mmCIF file of C-alpha atoms in Angstrom:
data_model
loop_
_atom_site.group_PDB
_atom_site.id
_atom_site.type_symbol
_atom_site.label_atom_id
_atom_site.label_comp_id
_atom_site.label_asym_id
_atom_site.label_seq_id
_atom_site.Cartn_x
_atom_site.Cartn_y
_atom_site.Cartn_z
ATOM 1 C CA ALA A 171 -112.495 -14.124 22.422
ATOM 2 C CA PHE A 172 -115.306 -16.399 21.386
ATOM 3 C CA GLN A 173 -117.623 -13.696 20.564
ATOM 4 C CA GLU A 174 -114.616 -12.496 17.973
ATOM 5 C CA LEU A 175 -114.262 -16.355 16.604
ATOM 6 C CA VAL A 176 -118.782 -16.555 15.881
ATOM 7 C CA GLY A 177 -117.928 -13.011 14.474
ATOM 8 C CA ARG A 178 -115.477 -13.876 12.431
ATOM 9 C CA GLN A 179 -115.973 -17.838 11.701
ATOM 10 C CA GLY A 180 -119.951 -17.653 11.847
ATOM 11 C CA ASN A 181 -119.961 -21.558 11.309
ATOM 12 C CA ILE A 182 -119.627 -21.902 15.663
ATOM 13 C CA PRO A 183 -122.780 -23.624 16.038
ATOM 14 C CA ASN A 184 -125.424 -22.128 17.244
ATOM 15 C CA GLY A 185 -122.500 -19.103 18.474
ATOM 16 C CA ILE A 186 -124.816 -16.325 18.123
ATOM 17 C CA GLU A 187 -127.821 -18.095 20.238
ATOM 18 C CA ALA A 188 -125.213 -18.833 22.749
ATOM 19 C CA LEU A 189 -123.739 -14.794 22.619
ATOM 20 C CA THR A 190 -126.899 -13.814 23.087
ATOM 21 C CA ILE A 191 -127.119 -14.681 25.824
ATOM 22 C CA ALA A 192 -124.107 -14.748 27.453
ATOM 23 C CA ASP A 193 -123.065 -11.188 27.281
ATOM 24 C CA TYR A 194 -121.618 -9.014 29.250
ATOM 25 C CA PHE A 195 -124.908 -8.039 31.225
ATOM 26 C CA THR A 196 -125.647 -11.621 31.823
ATOM 27 C CA VAL A 197 -122.575 -12.801 32.771
ATOM 28 C CA SER A 198 -120.920 -10.154 35.162
ATOM 29 C CA ALA A 199 -122.917 -11.455 38.140
ATOM 30 C CA ARG A 200 -121.372 -14.902 39.339
ATOM 31 C CA LYS A 201 -124.326 -16.083 40.445
ATOM 32 C CA SER A 202 -126.053 -14.832 38.158
ATOM 33 C CA ALA A 203 -123.729 -17.086 35.056
ATOM 34 C CA TYR A 204 -123.275 -20.166 37.224
ATOM 35 C CA LEU A 205 -126.814 -21.039 38.067
ATOM 36 C CA SER A 206 -128.828 -19.274 35.292
ATOM 37 C CA VAL A 207 -126.696 -18.893 31.858
ATOM 38 C CA ALA A 208 -124.594 -22.017 32.352
ATOM 39 C CA PRO A 209 -127.990 -23.668 31.996
ATOM 40 C CA GLN A 210 -129.004 -22.100 28.856
ATOM 41 C CA ILE A 211 -125.825 -22.519 27.426
ATOM 42 C CA ALA A 212 -125.478 -26.133 28.443
ATOM 43 C CA ALA A 213 -129.422 -26.540 26.328
ATOM 44 C CA PHE A 214 -127.081 -26.430 23.613
ATOM 45 C CA LYS A 215 -125.956 -29.648 23.326
ATOM 46 C CA GLU A 216 -122.665 -29.257 21.084
ATOM 47 C CA TYR A 217 -120.846 -27.062 24.736
ATOM 48 C CA SER A 218 -122.913 -28.894 27.229
ATOM 49 C CA ARG A 219 -120.495 -31.319 27.765
ATOM 50 C CA SER A 220 -117.497 -29.063 28.050
ATOM 51 C CA LEU A 221 -118.887 -27.114 30.551
ATOM 52 C CA ALA A 222 -119.226 -29.831 33.028
ATOM 53 C CA GLU A 223 -116.437 -31.402 32.797
ATOM 54 C CA HIS A 224 -114.949 -27.511 32.769
ATOM 55 C CA LEU A 225 -117.293 -27.210 36.258
ATOM 56 C CA LEU A 226 -116.160 -30.923 37.145
ATOM 57 C CA ASP A 227 -112.157 -30.072 37.343
ATOM 58 C CA ALA A 228 -111.749 -27.175 37.392
ATOM 59 C CA LYS A 229 -114.550 -25.048 39.270
ATOM 60 C CA MET A 230 -115.343 -27.668 41.665
ATOM 61 C CA PHE A 231 -111.951 -27.075 43.953
ATOM 62 C CA HIS A 232 -111.027 -23.792 42.509
ATOM 63 C CA TRP A 233 -110.027 -21.695 45.769
ATOM 64 C CA GLU A 234 -112.497 -19.886 46.458
ATOM 65 C CA LYS A 235 -115.519 -21.283 48.607
ATOM 66 C CA VAL A 236 -118.426 -19.526 46.610
ATOM 67 C CA LEU A 237 -117.248 -20.549 43.524
ATOM 68 C CA ARG A 238 -116.652 -24.562 44.228
ATOM 69 C CA GLU A 239 -121.037 -23.994 46.056
ATOM 70 C CA LEU A 240 -121.684 -22.332 42.740
ATOM 71 C CA ALA A 241 -119.803 -24.504 40.239
ATOM 72 C CA ALA A 242 -121.556 -27.437 42.159
ATOM 73 C CA LYS A 243 -124.863 -25.644 42.230
ATOM 74 C CA ALA A 244 -124.459 -25.626 38.797
ATOM 75 C CA LEU A 245 -123.220 -28.982 37.522
ATOM 76 C CA ALA A 246 -126.279 -30.091 39.265
ATOM 77 C CA THR A 247 -128.581 -28.403 37.097
ATOM 78 C CA LEU A 248 -126.425 -29.428 33.957
ATOM 79 C CA LEU A 249 -127.291 -33.368 35.121
ATOM 80 C CA PRO A 250 -130.512 -34.437 34.017
ATOM 81 C CA THR A 251 -129.467 -32.991 30.510
ATOM 82 C CA LEU A 252 -125.451 -34.946 30.536
ATOM 83 C CA GLY A 253 -126.961 -38.576 31.524
ATOM 84 C CA GLU A 254 -127.070 -40.820 33.820
ATOM 85 C CA SER A 255 -123.479 -42.030 32.338
ATOM 86 C CA PHE A 256 -122.050 -38.426 33.480
ATOM 87 C CA GLY A 257 -123.615 -38.415 35.946
ATOM 88 C CA HIS A 258 -121.562 -41.465 37.621
ATOM 89 C CA GLU A 259 -118.701 -40.331 36.159
ATOM 90 C CA ALA A 260 -118.562 -37.251 38.185
ATOM 91 C CA LEU A 261 -119.450 -39.094 41.476
ATOM 92 C CA GLY A 262 -116.490 -41.167 40.839
ATOM 93 C CA VAL A 263 -114.680 -38.274 40.202
ATOM 94 C CA LEU A 264 -115.819 -36.383 43.532
ATOM 95 C CA LEU A 265 -115.549 -39.183 45.711
ATOM 96 C CA LEU A 266 -111.708 -39.692 44.742
ATOM 97 C CA LYS A 267 -111.898 -35.747 45.102
ATOM 98 C CA THR A 268 -112.452 -35.948 48.727
ATOM 99 C CA SER A 269 -109.363 -37.708 50.170
ATOM 100 C CA ASP A 270 -107.418 -34.981 48.343
ATOM 101 C CA LEU A 271 -104.340 -33.433 51.098
ATOM 102 C CA GLU A 272 -106.016 -30.238 50.162
ATOM 103 C CA LEU A 273 -108.690 -28.838 52.168
ATOM 104 C CA ASP A 274 -109.959 -26.594 48.785
ATOM 105 C CA VAL A 275 -109.812 -29.985 47.104
ATOM 106 C CA LYS A 276 -112.357 -32.154 49.717
ATOM 107 C CA HIS A 277 -114.146 -29.473 50.818
ATOM 108 C CA GLY A 278 -115.290 -29.295 47.104
ATOM 109 C CA ALA A 279 -115.850 -32.933 46.119
ATOM 110 C CA ILE A 280 -118.090 -32.712 49.196
ATOM 111 C CA VAL A 281 -120.028 -30.097 48.003
ATOM 112 C CA GLY A 282 -120.535 -31.612 44.908
ATOM 113 C CA LEU A 283 -121.590 -34.881 45.795
ATOM 114 C CA ALA A 284 -124.139 -32.640 48.024
ATOM 115 C CA GLU A 285 -126.222 -31.241 45.572
ATOM 116 C CA LEU A 286 -125.691 -34.437 42.503
ATOM 117 C CA LEU A 287 -126.607 -37.410 44.993
ATOM 118 C CA PRO A 288 -130.275 -35.423 45.061
ATOM 119 C CA ILE A 289 -130.797 -34.878 41.220
ATOM 120 C CA MET A 290 -129.672 -38.369 40.567
ATOM 121 C CA LYS A 291 -131.886 -39.442 42.869
ATOM 122 C CA GLU A 292 -134.566 -37.644 41.445
ATOM 123 C CA GLU A 293 -133.330 -38.806 38.011
ATOM 124 C CA GLY A 294 -133.941 -42.069 38.905
ATOM 125 C CA TYR A 295 -129.560 -43.180 38.366
ATOM 126 C CA GLU A 296 -128.683 -45.981 39.769
ATOM 127 C CA LEU A 297 -126.205 -46.239 42.314
ATOM 128 C CA THR A 298 -123.529 -49.366 42.255
ATOM 129 C CA GLU A 299 -122.971 -51.127 45.078
ATOM 130 C CA ASP A 300 -119.286 -49.940 45.387
ATOM 131 C CA GLU A 301 -120.904 -45.988 45.409
ATOM 132 C CA ILE A 302 -122.873 -46.673 47.649
ATOM 133 C CA GLN A 303 -120.551 -47.770 49.882
ATOM 134 C CA LYS A 304 -118.050 -45.294 49.566
ATOM 135 C CA ILE A 305 -120.744 -42.686 50.814
ATOM 136 C CA ALA A 306 -122.015 -44.144 53.298
ATOM 137 C CA SER A 307 -118.478 -44.634 54.769
ATOM 138 C CA LEU A 308 -117.694 -40.498 53.453
ATOM 139 C CA ILE A 309 -119.110 -38.997 57.498
ATOM 140 C CA GLU A 310 -116.663 -42.036 59.069
ATOM 141 C CA ARG A 311 -113.273 -41.674 56.502
ATOM 142 C CA VAL A 312 -113.468 -37.529 57.208
ATOM 143 C CA ASP A 313 -113.976 -38.077 60.963
ATOM 144 C CA GLU A 314 -111.138 -41.251 61.195
ATOM 145 C CA THR A 315 -108.169 -38.881 59.363
ATOM 146 C CA LYS A 316 -109.224 -35.513 59.834
ATOM 147 C CA TYR A 317 -109.685 -34.703 56.878
ATOM 148 C CA TYR A 318 -111.846 -31.311 57.549
ATOM 149 C CA ARG A 319 -108.623 -30.187 59.031
ATOM 150 C CA GLY A 320 -106.242 -28.629 56.921
ATOM 151 C CA LYS A 321 -102.697 -29.144 57.052
ATOM 152 C CA GLY A 322 -101.826 -27.427 59.746
ATOM 153 C CA GLY A 323 -104.067 -29.777 61.937
ATOM 154 C CA THR A 324 -106.390 -26.800 62.468
#
């Protein structure tokens, strides 16, 4: 669909370049699509925020474990280009989702935090006291509430 849009409209910013990067063969392997193609596409400012938001809002909490893990790694690679404000926004979403009732969502949030926090430190992002407190208490909260268990308690 994107290829058709670029071809017919012709005024899509960096459309031809994006299509060249994200061709059939480069996106056919999931790992390549998330860890190689996504950062290249995100290098175009027109696409970086939307791509990151999609990873954060949809793929980070996908039912398939491998996709959650790839989304977390991909988002971490995009973070330096998105800036500190997006880092804090993502951190807020992930911290909130660690309390979700769905095990897939909780797992995605924790994996996302595990991938984003080292990048945030590397980039010199300043965490708020509230963020630090929520991160520090995460393991305790997960253990106390048995968040690692599914709805059936297993």
